[in-house]
């Protein structure tokens, strides 16, 4: 019983980080209807940024977070102008392909530099014990930092002028333009934020698990699953869905072989897409009385 | 009727060139490079029917190739089916399965559809990796004895090559015949504006399901041949998302929606790739080059090479499709 | 004269908004029925219900005796009901001819390709686009696109044509032409149900008129009757422009 509880709790901690990554995808989607396929590559970029900063520059592990956040943001803004700006408002294929192209370039460069070997970021924190079970301190820290970042994002979107501009553009781009919001710059900002979230998620994952240049695909897919469960374009939904997914993983791990959880997740993913494209949260929202 | 069109003869010439070139002087190196080109052309021509004609982005089209490979290899190894029967059975089974998947996910549009196709591919891969009869994550290894009916391994490779070239030719003819047909016109209308097409009477759900299933048939057979040639099949090779997306790159490079474009794109891409892999400086940069190429096409020449050619010589339109 | 299209008690809600409420009317063979009402009255929604874009919450649509309520749009088209869109929806990367071939191929007669090309050519000629036959639809002016909408619907050789504001956005010369085209279509035996804001045009074209307000039928009758109906004028006091336009005609 205690074992199950521990497994669930650990699943929730990791799920929170999935949620953080998914918030990056969902934010970009909500604001500009673009599915960012550089997401996986930027998660990996966050991992390797942490690796290099810790290994070569001797930066303390958790002090890399603000650096990765800022770097991710700048790279994201650059990627927006490079690959997304020209295809805004075109059929979805175009932005899918242009971001996918950038993903190929990044993965190619990564493989050229680091090959496909396994890396890890040495991070150790005192764990937290519950009976016979000990939760790794890194997992607790990752979940904690995820919470802080999510709150900061919430504060930014709902309490600052700039954040309100982002939400205005997200709701109705033409109307926002009419009231004088410089939409292109707001889109670039949102893209930068989305990419920053992806790379920070990557940095946090790197403190928990080993990784390769190619790890991005798996985490990107996981982010898609979480994003769809939470409803495309809904950051809160993404965080909740991430935690829920982690919870389900933790719950099933003791009973179902790990390799089957992927099957279950993708079936869930496709079924949710078809039946409740607005995300699972819409099921709990009260229908408006007729 | 189709025989009278010049474009049909262009297809015939391409197939003939593929068949004859490596046979001259028994050039095995050339054959191996053309095998990959033929596979790319097959995959690109088929994805073009759903991507270029109907406008649906299928990121996971490789699932057909992989499943076809699994069905055929399994029938041959576990049930001792002869090659031809195993290939056809694989094609039919995968098309039927595609119809079932298609009826579900084709209700989705745009990005939602594209994401679901990734889900289908990854879900199937995860399933196969756990599926005992197909060897789970170790996959299936074929005994060399299976090459005996074809006259031993060396000869078998030639037979496989010619079969693949045949499948490639059929893919081009199919792609062309569909484009010229009423069915194809309906697909093109769906690709331009699905709602308007439905209002005009195009049976959109049926057409989409048919094209999704049709675009699975020949890639499945190609998968059977390809993995028979390798003599083993494993989930990551069979359901390689990278190859799947490269297929889209290739179709875009040549010009989605045209018949010749995907073939041209596939051929050039494969040659470029082969060259990059052998060149010592660039061997790491295959993906980088593919990416830069794709980005340039999407941003500056969304019509691909065919679009550029048409713009330079508008008269090409009358005989190149 | 027989009723070609019979609409009975049709209703549709969007969330809390009653877009169409218990609407009944009929279109008789060989006539033009005008459907008018202020912006947001629910006119386009009525078309969408007839076409199967939305299924109605209640009510029935019978077309030539057959129940077509809630059928999918492509099935409705096969029954011989064609339509133009208020916001033009051309197949932008197809030529004018190809656009119309789609209409001819998949409409009422379900023609094979070769014969569809003939029908398409006829339709293109009828709307006067024959010199743009091989132009891409995206290259047409807005007036050209409006005519293309019409040609594409006509190519299907429908029994009933639904026209959603085909005159909107045209200049006076183009409007005159379009009115002529619509008369020709009617004279060729195709019945028409048309939405129009341009009062003068709809009053002169229609055999009968149905007035819609907030989704419900406000009045119905001959153009002159409707124009004189105090109910109609009264209900539109909130929209003085509308009353003026009614008086004008
Ligand atoms: N798909 C939809 N979902 C929700 N509301 C809708 C939908 N379609 C139309 N409506 C609403 O239904 C009402 C009627 O719209 P409709 O387009 O039928 O009006 P209309 O009479 O054609 O107006 P106009 O003259 O401006 O074209 C409007 O309030 C509109 O906002
Ligand atoms: Mg309207």
XYZ file of N, CA and C in Angstrom, chain C:
747
model
N -49.364 24.728 -58.978
C -47.901 24.653 -58.779
C -47.557 23.841 -57.530
N -46.619 22.957 -57.656
C -46.265 22.096 -56.527
C -45.210 22.732 -55.645
N -45.228 22.324 -54.397
C -44.168 22.774 -53.498
C -42.942 21.914 -53.754
N -41.825 22.580 -54.034
C -40.580 21.855 -54.299
C -39.881 21.591 -52.967
N -39.817 22.646 -52.180
C -39.164 22.547 -50.867
C -40.185 22.913 -49.800
N -40.359 22.026 -48.829
C -41.275 22.328 -47.734
C -40.505 22.319 -46.424
N -40.532 23.440 -45.750
C -39.836 23.569 -44.473
C -40.877 23.692 -43.389
N -40.749 22.855 -42.368
C -41.788 22.836 -41.361
C -41.208 22.944 -39.965
N -41.557 24.012 -39.279
C -41.280 24.097 -37.854
C -39.794 23.967 -37.504
N -38.954 24.543 -38.353
C -37.510 24.379 -38.205
C -36.977 25.224 -37.050
N -36.157 24.634 -36.172
C -35.565 25.394 -35.058
C -34.112 25.014 -34.865
N -33.320 26.004 -34.458
C -31.915 25.737 -34.151
C -31.424 26.713 -33.087
N -30.759 26.164 -32.097
C -30.163 27.003 -31.056
C -28.650 26.873 -31.082
N -27.958 27.986 -30.853
C -26.504 27.939 -30.608
C -26.298 28.331 -29.163
N -25.957 27.392 -28.301
C -25.864 27.718 -26.882
C -27.202 28.271 -26.439
N -27.224 29.499 -25.950
C -28.492 30.067 -25.507
C -29.195 30.871 -26.600
N -28.568 30.979 -27.762
C -29.112 31.857 -28.812
C -30.049 31.081 -29.734
N -31.301 31.560 -29.819
C -32.231 30.897 -30.749
C -32.042 31.499 -32.123
N -31.258 30.851 -32.952
C -30.921 31.409 -34.253
C -32.086 31.267 -35.227
N -32.817 30.145 -35.127
C -33.996 29.922 -35.967
C -35.089 29.331 -35.086
N -36.287 29.897 -35.167
C -37.363 29.443 -34.281
C -38.601 29.062 -35.074
N -38.960 27.805 -34.975
C -40.220 27.299 -35.531
C -40.561 27.917 -36.883
N -39.651 27.828 -37.794
C -39.834 28.467 -39.097
C -40.454 27.490 -40.100
N -41.512 27.939 -40.772
C -42.103 27.132 -41.839
C -42.283 27.991 -43.080
N -41.988 27.426 -44.225
C -42.291 28.087 -45.502
C -42.116 27.073 -46.602
N -42.498 27.443 -47.817
C -42.248 26.530 -48.929
C -41.818 27.290 -50.171
N -41.080 26.603 -51.004
C -40.678 27.172 -52.291
C -41.402 26.386 -53.366
N -42.150 27.117 -54.222
C -42.878 26.398 -55.282
C -42.018 26.293 -56.519
N -42.341 25.277 -57.306
C -41.541 25.012 -58.495
C -41.549 26.190 -59.451
N -40.406 26.526 -59.967
C -40.295 27.563 -60.989
C -40.381 28.985 -60.464
N -40.311 29.163 -59.138
C -40.433 30.523 -58.596
C -39.167 30.951 -57.859
N -39.125 32.235 -57.551
C -38.061 32.766 -56.706
C -38.672 33.194 -55.375
N -38.160 32.647 -54.290
C -38.604 33.075 -52.964
C -37.483 33.901 -52.351
N -37.801 35.097 -51.898
C -36.803 35.953 -51.255
C -36.854 35.766 -49.747
N -35.671 35.719 -49.124
C -35.607 35.611 -47.669
C -34.876 36.846 -47.177
N -35.584 37.715 -46.434
C -34.946 38.942 -45.983
C -35.028 39.066 -44.462
N -34.274 40.009 -43.942
C -34.247 40.245 -42.506
C -32.956 40.948 -42.163
N -32.945 41.610 -41.011
C -31.746 42.372 -40.649
C -30.542 41.464 -40.392
N -29.391 42.056 -40.237
C -28.177 41.275 -39.946
C -28.379 40.420 -38.707
N -27.954 39.183 -38.808
C -28.057 38.293 -37.657
C -29.445 37.723 -37.434
N -30.344 37.905 -38.424
C -31.701 37.400 -38.263
C -31.754 35.881 -38.323
N -30.734 35.276 -38.878
C -30.718 33.814 -38.961
C -30.881 33.278 -40.374
N -30.733 34.153 -41.363
C -30.968 33.728 -42.750
C -29.950 32.683 -43.200
N -28.680 33.001 -42.992
C -27.658 32.040 -43.412
C -27.795 30.730 -42.642
N -28.192 30.848 -41.381
C -28.390 29.635 -40.594
C -29.488 28.763 -41.205
N -30.550 29.394 -41.723
C -31.601 28.621 -42.394
C -30.989 27.826 -43.542
N -30.168 28.488 -44.344
C -29.504 27.774 -45.445
C -28.672 26.611 -44.899
N -27.929 26.880 -43.847
C -27.083 25.828 -43.283
C -27.909 24.636 -42.793
N -29.125 24.917 -42.324
C -29.991 23.826 -41.880
C -30.525 23.057 -43.087
N -30.877 23.772 -44.144
C -31.381 23.097 -45.344
C -30.289 22.223 -45.948
N -29.062 22.725 -45.950
C -27.942 22.036 -46.587
C -27.339 20.912 -45.778
N -27.687 20.881 -44.497
C -27.104 19.846 -43.658
C -25.779 20.231 -43.039
N -25.403 21.525 -43.140
C -24.185 21.960 -42.443
C -24.406 21.796 -40.934
N -25.596 22.183 -40.462
C -26.014 21.863 -39.092
C -27.272 21.008 -39.169
N -27.431 20.120 -38.190
C -28.697 19.407 -38.088
C -29.647 20.278 -37.263
N -30.899 20.406 -37.666
C -31.829 21.218 -36.877
C -32.163 20.530 -35.552
N -32.485 21.357 -34.542
C -32.919 20.775 -33.275
C -34.316 20.180 -33.430
N -35.104 20.838 -34.255
C -36.475 20.409 -34.446
C -36.876 20.715 -35.867
N -37.951 20.076 -36.315
C -38.512 20.431 -37.603
C -38.109 19.497 -38.715
N -38.671 19.776 -39.881
C -38.500 18.874 -41.003
C -38.251 19.645 -42.286
N -37.436 19.084 -43.146
C -37.224 19.658 -44.472
C -37.560 18.577 -45.489
N -38.517 18.871 -46.354
C -38.830 17.919 -47.434
C -38.495 18.560 -48.763
N -37.827 17.786 -49.588
C -37.433 18.301 -50.893
C -37.943 17.329 -51.944
N -38.794 17.792 -52.844
C -39.440 16.942 -53.850
C -40.003 15.697 -53.189
N -40.675 15.919 -52.072
C -41.345 14.811 -51.403
C -40.449 13.987 -50.492
N -39.122 14.075 -50.637
C -38.230 13.253 -49.823
C -37.816 14.017 -48.562
N -37.720 13.296 -47.467
C -37.288 13.917 -46.216
C -35.766 14.052 -46.231
N -35.267 15.285 -46.237
C -33.811 15.462 -46.263
C -33.300 16.097 -44.976
N -34.124 16.069 -43.927
C -33.731 16.712 -42.672
C -32.437 16.136 -42.135
N -31.481 16.986 -41.889
C -30.260 16.553 -41.208
C -29.350 15.658 -42.020
N -29.619 15.495 -43.321
C -28.688 14.721 -44.142
C -27.353 15.462 -44.241
N -26.267 14.725 -44.484
C -24.956 15.358 -44.654
C -24.993 16.243 -45.891
N -24.198 17.323 -45.890
C -24.239 18.268 -47.005
C -24.097 17.612 -48.380
N -23.182 16.641 -48.493
C -22.986 16.082 -49.839
C -24.198 15.278 -50.297
N -24.937 14.706 -49.344
C -26.147 13.984 -49.739
C -27.242 14.952 -50.174
N -27.326 16.083 -49.482
C -28.307 17.085 -49.873
C -28.016 17.566 -51.283
N -26.732 17.768 -51.581
C -26.355 18.230 -52.911
C -26.808 17.233 -53.971
N -26.671 15.944 -53.667
C -27.082 14.915 -54.619
C -28.574 14.964 -54.919
N -29.355 15.454 -53.933
C -30.787 15.559 -54.158
C -31.132 16.675 -55.131
N -30.172 17.524 -55.435
C -30.443 18.580 -56.409
C -30.601 19.946 -55.794
N -30.001 20.126 -54.616
C -30.074 21.413 -53.940
C -28.675 22.003 -53.939
N -28.479 23.076 -54.680
C -27.141 23.666 -54.745
C -27.150 25.010 -54.059
N -25.946 25.508 -53.706
C -25.927 26.724 -52.905
C -24.686 27.553 -53.155
N -24.824 28.849 -53.016
C -23.646 29.717 -53.019
C -23.409 30.190 -51.597
N -22.165 30.532 -51.288
C -21.826 30.953 -49.932
C -21.762 32.470 -49.835
N -22.246 32.981 -48.702
C -22.214 34.429 -48.486
C -20.779 34.941 -48.574
N -19.871 34.241 -47.883
C -18.446 34.543 -48.020
C -17.901 33.558 -49.046
N -17.400 34.076 -50.157
C -17.040 33.181 -51.254
C -15.997 32.155 -50.800
N -16.167 30.935 -51.292
C -15.291 29.819 -50.915
C -14.737 29.139 -52.159
N -13.999 29.846 -52.992
C -13.500 29.197 -54.202
C -12.403 28.189 -53.865
N -12.191 27.226 -54.757
C -11.003 26.368 -54.661
C -9.885 27.188 -55.291
N -9.126 27.879 -54.449
C -8.281 28.978 -54.914
C -7.245 28.555 -55.950
N -6.669 27.358 -55.782
C -5.608 26.939 -56.700
C -6.105 26.110 -57.867
N -7.424 26.115 -58.070
C -7.944 25.440 -59.258
C -8.393 26.519 -60.239
N -8.466 26.135 -61.517
C -8.945 27.110 -62.498
C -10.454 27.262 -62.355
N -10.965 28.291 -63.012
C -12.404 28.530 -63.017
C -13.137 27.290 -63.510
N -12.628 26.725 -64.611
C -13.290 25.547 -65.173
C -13.273 24.387 -64.178
N -12.099 24.129 -63.595
C -11.996 22.999 -62.655
C -12.946 23.174 -61.471
N -13.030 24.405 -60.959
C -13.978 24.684 -59.888
C -15.371 24.209 -60.269
N -15.773 24.542 -61.505
C -17.129 24.215 -61.932
C -17.278 22.730 -62.243
N -16.175 22.103 -62.693
C -16.248 20.657 -62.949
C -16.560 19.927 -61.642
N -15.991 20.414 -60.531
C -16.312 19.786 -59.240
C -17.816 19.844 -59.006
N -18.407 21.009 -59.263
C -19.849 21.145 -59.088
C -20.610 20.172 -59.964
N -20.189 20.083 -61.224
C -20.917 19.246 -62.168
C -20.748 17.763 -61.867
N -19.553 17.391 -61.448
C -19.243 15.997 -61.167
C -20.048 15.435 -60.018
N -20.152 16.238 -58.961
C -20.646 15.657 -57.719
C -22.063 16.113 -57.373
N -22.645 16.957 -58.243
C -23.976 17.455 -57.934
C -25.059 16.450 -58.259
N -26.217 16.974 -58.578
C -27.407 16.141 -58.739
C -27.196 15.010 -59.739
N -26.554 15.332 -60.874
C -26.480 14.314 -61.925
C -25.295 13.382 -61.756
N -24.363 13.752 -60.889
C -23.249 12.855 -60.621
C -22.565 12.426 -61.918
N -22.248 13.400 -62.749
C -21.746 13.124 -64.094
C -20.335 12.556 -64.077
N -19.989 11.747 -65.081
C -18.580 11.372 -65.251
C -17.776 12.583 -65.716
N -16.469 12.511 -65.560
C -15.610 13.672 -65.789
C -15.825 14.361 -67.134
N -15.827 13.577 -68.215
C -15.877 14.182 -69.541
C -17.155 14.994 -69.715
N -18.272 14.418 -69.316
C -19.531 15.143 -69.494
C -19.637 16.291 -68.509
N -19.003 16.123 -67.358
C -19.025 17.203 -66.377
C -18.351 18.442 -66.947
N -17.325 18.234 -67.746
C -16.609 19.363 -68.326
C -17.547 20.196 -69.208
N -18.386 19.491 -69.956
C -19.368 20.187 -70.800
C -20.304 21.034 -69.944
N -20.881 20.393 -68.942
C -21.831 21.093 -68.073
C -21.152 22.297 -67.425
N -19.903 22.109 -67.041
C -19.179 23.195 -66.382
C -18.996 24.363 -67.335
N -18.634 24.052 -68.576
C -18.440 25.107 -69.572
C -19.722 25.913 -69.772
N -20.838 25.188 -69.846
C -22.126 25.872 -70.022
C -22.378 26.832 -68.871
N -22.127 26.343 -67.656
C -22.391 27.182 -66.482
C -21.491 28.413 -66.487
N -20.233 28.215 -66.853
C -19.299 29.335 -66.883
C -19.762 30.369 -67.907
N -20.234 29.888 -69.043
C -20.712 30.806 -70.080
C -21.945 31.567 -69.591
N -22.829 30.853 -68.924
C -24.060 31.481 -68.453
C -23.765 32.672 -67.530
N -22.759 32.536 -66.669
C -22.467 33.651 -65.760
C -21.481 34.637 -66.386
N -21.053 34.370 -67.596
C -20.207 35.325 -68.303
C -18.751 35.317 -67.888
N -18.252 34.145 -67.484
C -16.834 34.066 -67.113
C -16.027 33.320 -68.177
N -16.625 33.125 -69.356
C -15.996 32.208 -70.317
C -14.600 32.634 -70.739
N -14.310 33.950 -70.672
C -12.946 34.343 -71.067
C -11.938 34.156 -69.941
N -12.394 33.728 -68.738
C -11.467 33.458 -67.636
C -11.381 31.966 -67.327
N -11.821 31.161 -68.272
C -11.941 29.719 -68.069
C -10.714 29.082 -67.406
N -9.525 29.478 -67.848
C -8.309 28.841 -67.350
C -7.565 29.682 -66.329
N -8.208 30.764 -65.867
C -7.581 31.561 -64.808
C -7.751 30.840 -63.486
N -6.778 30.999 -62.585
C -6.937 30.433 -61.249
C -8.004 31.231 -60.508
N -8.787 30.525 -59.713
C -9.876 31.191 -58.997
C -9.341 32.314 -58.124
N -8.119 32.132 -57.596
C -7.569 33.142 -56.697
C -7.290 34.452 -57.424
N -7.198 34.395 -58.766
C -6.872 35.616 -59.511
C -8.097 36.444 -59.874
N -9.302 35.932 -59.582
C -10.513 36.671 -59.946
C -10.739 37.836 -58.995
N -11.451 38.857 -59.482
C -11.891 39.942 -58.600
C -13.015 39.409 -57.716
N -13.432 40.233 -56.742
C -14.495 39.740 -55.872
C -15.771 39.485 -56.681
N -16.047 40.354 -57.647
C -17.230 40.133 -58.488
C -17.082 38.831 -59.259
N -15.879 38.577 -59.742
C -15.618 37.339 -60.471
C -15.823 36.126 -59.577
N -15.349 36.236 -58.329
C -15.510 35.103 -57.402
C -16.978 34.848 -57.090
N -17.741 35.945 -57.001
C -19.175 35.772 -56.751
C -19.819 35.031 -57.914
N -19.416 35.410 -59.114
C -19.991 34.728 -60.277
C -19.531 33.280 -60.332
N -18.297 33.052 -59.907
C -17.796 31.674 -59.883
C -18.622 30.827 -58.904
N -18.922 31.393 -57.730
C -19.780 30.687 -56.768
C -21.058 30.220 -57.465
N -21.628 31.159 -58.203
C -22.899 30.872 -58.865
C -22.706 29.802 -59.946
N -21.652 29.954 -60.740
C -21.423 29.006 -61.829
C -21.204 27.594 -61.284
N -20.455 27.517 -60.183
C -20.140 26.216 -59.607
C -21.409 25.515 -59.133
N -22.300 26.310 -58.523
C -23.558 25.731 -58.058
C -24.421 25.321 -59.247
N -24.427 26.163 -60.278
C -25.249 25.888 -61.460
C -24.780 24.666 -62.226
N -23.472 24.465 -62.232
C -22.900 23.362 -63.003
C -23.474 22.028 -62.566
N -23.942 21.983 -61.332
C -24.522 20.741 -60.828
C -25.909 20.505 -61.417
N -26.402 21.459 -62.211
C -27.769 21.403 -62.750
C -28.764 21.085 -61.641
N -28.840 21.963 -60.651
C -29.709 21.687 -59.505
C -31.167 21.929 -59.845
N -32.038 21.440 -58.973
C -33.452 21.737 -59.102
C -33.770 23.019 -58.349
N -33.075 23.185 -57.222
C -33.275 24.387 -56.413
C -31.920 25.002 -56.095
N -31.869 26.319 -56.250
C -30.607 27.025 -56.029
C -30.781 27.940 -54.831
N -29.879 27.844 -53.862
C -29.909 28.742 -52.709
C -28.841 29.807 -52.903
N -29.241 31.053 -52.963
C -28.286 32.138 -53.196
C -28.169 32.998 -51.943
N -26.973 33.051 -51.361
C -26.780 33.837 -50.138
C -26.044 35.135 -50.474
N -26.811 36.194 -50.628
C -26.253 37.531 -50.888
C -25.269 37.555 -52.044
N -25.736 37.099 -53.207
C -24.838 37.133 -54.369
C -24.599 38.561 -54.875
N -25.435 39.502 -54.452
C -25.271 40.870 -54.957
C -24.380 41.717 -54.058
N -24.149 41.248 -52.840
C -23.378 42.055 -51.888
C -21.972 42.292 -52.426
N -21.508 43.526 -52.311
C -20.137 43.832 -52.708
C -19.955 44.077 -54.194
N -21.043 44.061 -54.957
C -20.912 44.323 -56.389
C -21.243 45.792 -56.674
N -20.684 46.352 -57.756
C -21.036 47.722 -58.135
C -22.316 47.709 -58.977
N -22.954 48.863 -59.178
C -24.263 48.894 -59.839
C -24.288 48.170 -61.188
N -23.234 48.311 -61.971
C -23.220 47.651 -63.277
C -23.234 46.135 -63.102
N -22.366 45.686 -62.184
C -22.293 44.241 -61.939
C -23.628 43.720 -61.386
N -24.261 44.540 -60.543
C -25.546 44.126 -59.978
C -26.568 43.923 -61.098
N -26.623 44.871 -62.025
C -27.555 44.741 -63.155
C -27.334 43.424 -63.889
N -26.051 43.130 -64.150
C -25.707 41.885 -64.865
C -26.187 40.668 -64.094
N -25.864 40.701 -62.784
C -26.184 39.546 -61.948
C -27.698 39.328 -61.909
N -28.456 40.419 -61.822
C -29.911 40.278 -61.800
C -30.391 39.624 -63.099
N -29.795 40.040 -64.201
C -30.132 39.430 -65.482
C -29.842 37.937 -65.478
N -28.670 37.593 -64.924
C -28.293 36.170 -64.875
C -29.290 35.371 -64.045
N -29.671 35.948 -62.899
C -30.602 35.229 -62.019
C -31.933 34.995 -62.736
N -32.391 36.022 -63.488
C -33.649 35.845 -64.238
C -33.508 34.711 -65.255
N -32.368 34.709 -65.962
C -32.151 33.660 -66.957
C -32.212 32.280 -66.308
N -31.592 32.173 -65.139
C -31.573 30.879 -64.451
C -32.996 30.450 -64.119
N -33.754 31.390 -63.570
C -35.131 31.064 -63.207
C -35.894 30.633 -64.467
N -35.706 31.366 -65.562
C -36.440 31.045 -66.789
C -36.050 29.686 -67.352
N -34.823 29.231 -66.996
C -34.417 27.914 -67.489
C -35.048 26.804 -66.660
N -35.863 27.168 -65.675
C -36.614 26.152 -64.943
C -36.067 25.822 -63.571
N -35.011 26.512 -63.132
C -34.456 26.243 -61.819
C -35.123 27.168 -60.800
N -35.642 26.589 -59.736
C -36.267 27.410 -58.700
C -35.185 27.999 -57.817
N -35.501 29.130 -57.189
C -34.472 29.836 -56.428
C -34.991 30.284 -55.068
N -34.148 30.105 -54.061
C -34.411 30.687 -52.749
C -33.248 31.622 -52.486
N -33.533 32.923 -52.359
C -32.401 33.831 -52.232
C -32.482 34.780 -51.044
N -31.304 34.966 -50.411
C -31.159 35.927 -49.330
C -30.575 37.188 -49.949
N -31.123 38.339 -49.603
C -30.557 39.559 -50.156
C -30.877 40.748 -49.266
N -29.906 41.625 -49.118
C -30.159 42.853 -48.365
C -30.599 43.984 -49.278
N -30.282 43.860 -50.553
C -30.582 44.926 -51.496
C -32.078 44.893 -51.841
N -32.849 45.818 -51.209
C -34.297 45.711 -51.260
C -34.851 45.795 -52.671
N -34.346 46.779 -53.397
C -34.883 46.983 -54.726
C -34.779 45.706 -55.556
N -33.601 45.110 -55.496
C -33.356 43.919 -56.289
C -34.265 42.774 -55.852
N -34.330 42.539 -54.557
C -35.076 41.366 -54.109
C -36.574 41.565 -54.349
N -37.034 42.809 -54.215
C -38.453 43.067 -54.439
C -38.831 42.816 -55.895
N -37.920 43.170 -56.797
C -38.283 43.006 -58.198
C -38.080 41.561 -58.674
N -37.146 40.856 -58.059
C -36.874 39.491 -58.510
C -37.850 38.461 -57.950
N -38.217 38.627 -56.668
C -38.929 37.550 -55.979
C -40.394 37.462 -56.384
N -40.883 36.219 -56.406
C -42.319 36.023 -56.563
C -43.009 36.176 -55.216
N -42.358 35.652 -54.182
C -42.861 35.820 -52.818
C -41.689 36.148 -51.911
N -42.010 36.675 -50.720
C -40.951 37.048 -49.782
C -41.294 36.569 -48.383
N -40.266 36.048 -47.698
C -40.405 35.695 -46.286
C -39.514 36.638 -45.498
N -40.057 37.253 -44.438
C -39.267 38.161 -43.619
C -38.923 37.458 -42.307
N -37.646 37.457 -42.008
C -37.164 36.784 -40.805
C -36.687 37.846 -39.823
N -37.026 37.656 -38.537
C -36.525 38.582 -37.528
C -36.209 37.779 -36.284
N -34.996 37.900 -35.779
C -34.566 37.124 -34.609
C -34.921 35.659 -34.756
N -34.733 35.119 -35.926
C -34.906 33.690 -36.124
C -36.334 33.259 -36.400
N -37.304 34.154 -36.199
C -38.699 33.755 -36.402
C -39.277 34.471 -37.625
N -40.304 33.849 -38.199
C -40.917 34.466 -39.372
C -41.789 35.629 -38.937
N -41.547 36.790 -39.541
C -42.293 37.988 -39.172
C -43.443 38.198 -40.141
N -43.204 37.923 -41.393
C -44.243 38.145 -42.398
C -43.920 37.328 -43.618
N -44.974 37.116 -44.445
C -44.751 36.418 -45.701
C -45.801 36.889 -46.685
N -45.419 36.997 -47.954
C -46.406 37.379 -48.947
C -45.766 37.870 -50.219
N -46.589 38.491 -51.070
C -46.060 39.084 -52.281
C -45.172 40.255 -51.889
N -44.213 40.612 -52.721
C -43.322 41.721 -52.379
C -44.078 42.976 -51.950
N -45.117 43.328 -52.699
C -45.849 44.551 -52.377
C -46.517 44.448 -51.008
N -47.076 43.287 -50.726
C -47.738 43.091 -49.427
C -46.750 43.251 -48.281
N -45.606 42.604 -48.449
C -44.606 42.633 -47.385
C -44.119 44.063 -47.159
N -43.890 44.782 -48.254
C -43.374 46.140 -48.144
C -44.369 47.040 -47.422
N -45.651 46.715 -47.563
C -46.664 47.574 -46.965
C -47.052 47.118 -45.562
N -46.574 45.985 -45.154
C -46.984 45.412 -43.870
C -46.496 46.268 -42.706
N -47.400 46.844 -41.945
C -46.976 47.694 -40.821
C -46.151 46.913 -39.797
N -46.448 45.630 -39.651
C -45.663 44.785 -38.734
C -44.183 44.816 -39.113
N -43.968 44.648 -40.419
C -42.590 44.605 -40.896
C -41.921 45.943 -40.648
N -42.596 47.002 -41.060
C -42.018 48.331 -40.887
C -41.792 48.620 -39.414
N -42.818 48.307 -38.614
C -42.710 48.546 -37.169
C -41.541 47.800 -36.551
N -41.417 46.546 -36.933
C -40.377 45.720 -36.321
C -38.991 46.208 -36.696
N -38.918 46.932 -37.790
C -37.604 47.371 -38.233
C -37.293 48.793 -37.851
N -38.145 49.409 -36.991
C -37.881 50.792 -36.609
C -36.499 50.928 -35.995
N -36.059 49.835 -35.343
C -34.705 49.876 -34.782
C -33.638 49.993 -35.856
N -34.023 49.723 -37.071
C -33.078 49.756 -38.182
C -33.662 50.657 -39.261
N -33.596 52.013 -39.035
C -34.295 52.948 -39.910
C -33.912 52.776 -41.376
N -32.693 52.436 -41.610
C -32.234 52.256 -42.982
C -33.093 51.227 -43.701
N -33.424 50.201 -42.971
C -34.198 49.113 -43.559
C -35.574 49.610 -44.000
N -36.222 50.415 -43.138
C -37.551 50.923 -43.469
C -37.479 51.780 -44.728
N -36.459 52.628 -44.782
C -36.294 53.476 -45.963
C -36.198 52.636 -47.217
N -35.378 51.592 -47.101
C -35.163 50.755 -48.274
C -36.479 50.099 -48.691
N -37.283 49.679 -47.704
C -38.564 49.060 -48.020
C -39.452 50.066 -48.747
N -39.486 51.294 -48.241
C -40.355 52.317 -48.830
C -39.934 52.599 -50.262
N -38.648 52.720 -50.414
C -38.055 52.996 -51.713
C -38.633 52.116 -52.814
N -38.757 50.827 -52.485
C -39.169 49.911 -53.547
C -40.681 49.953 -53.646
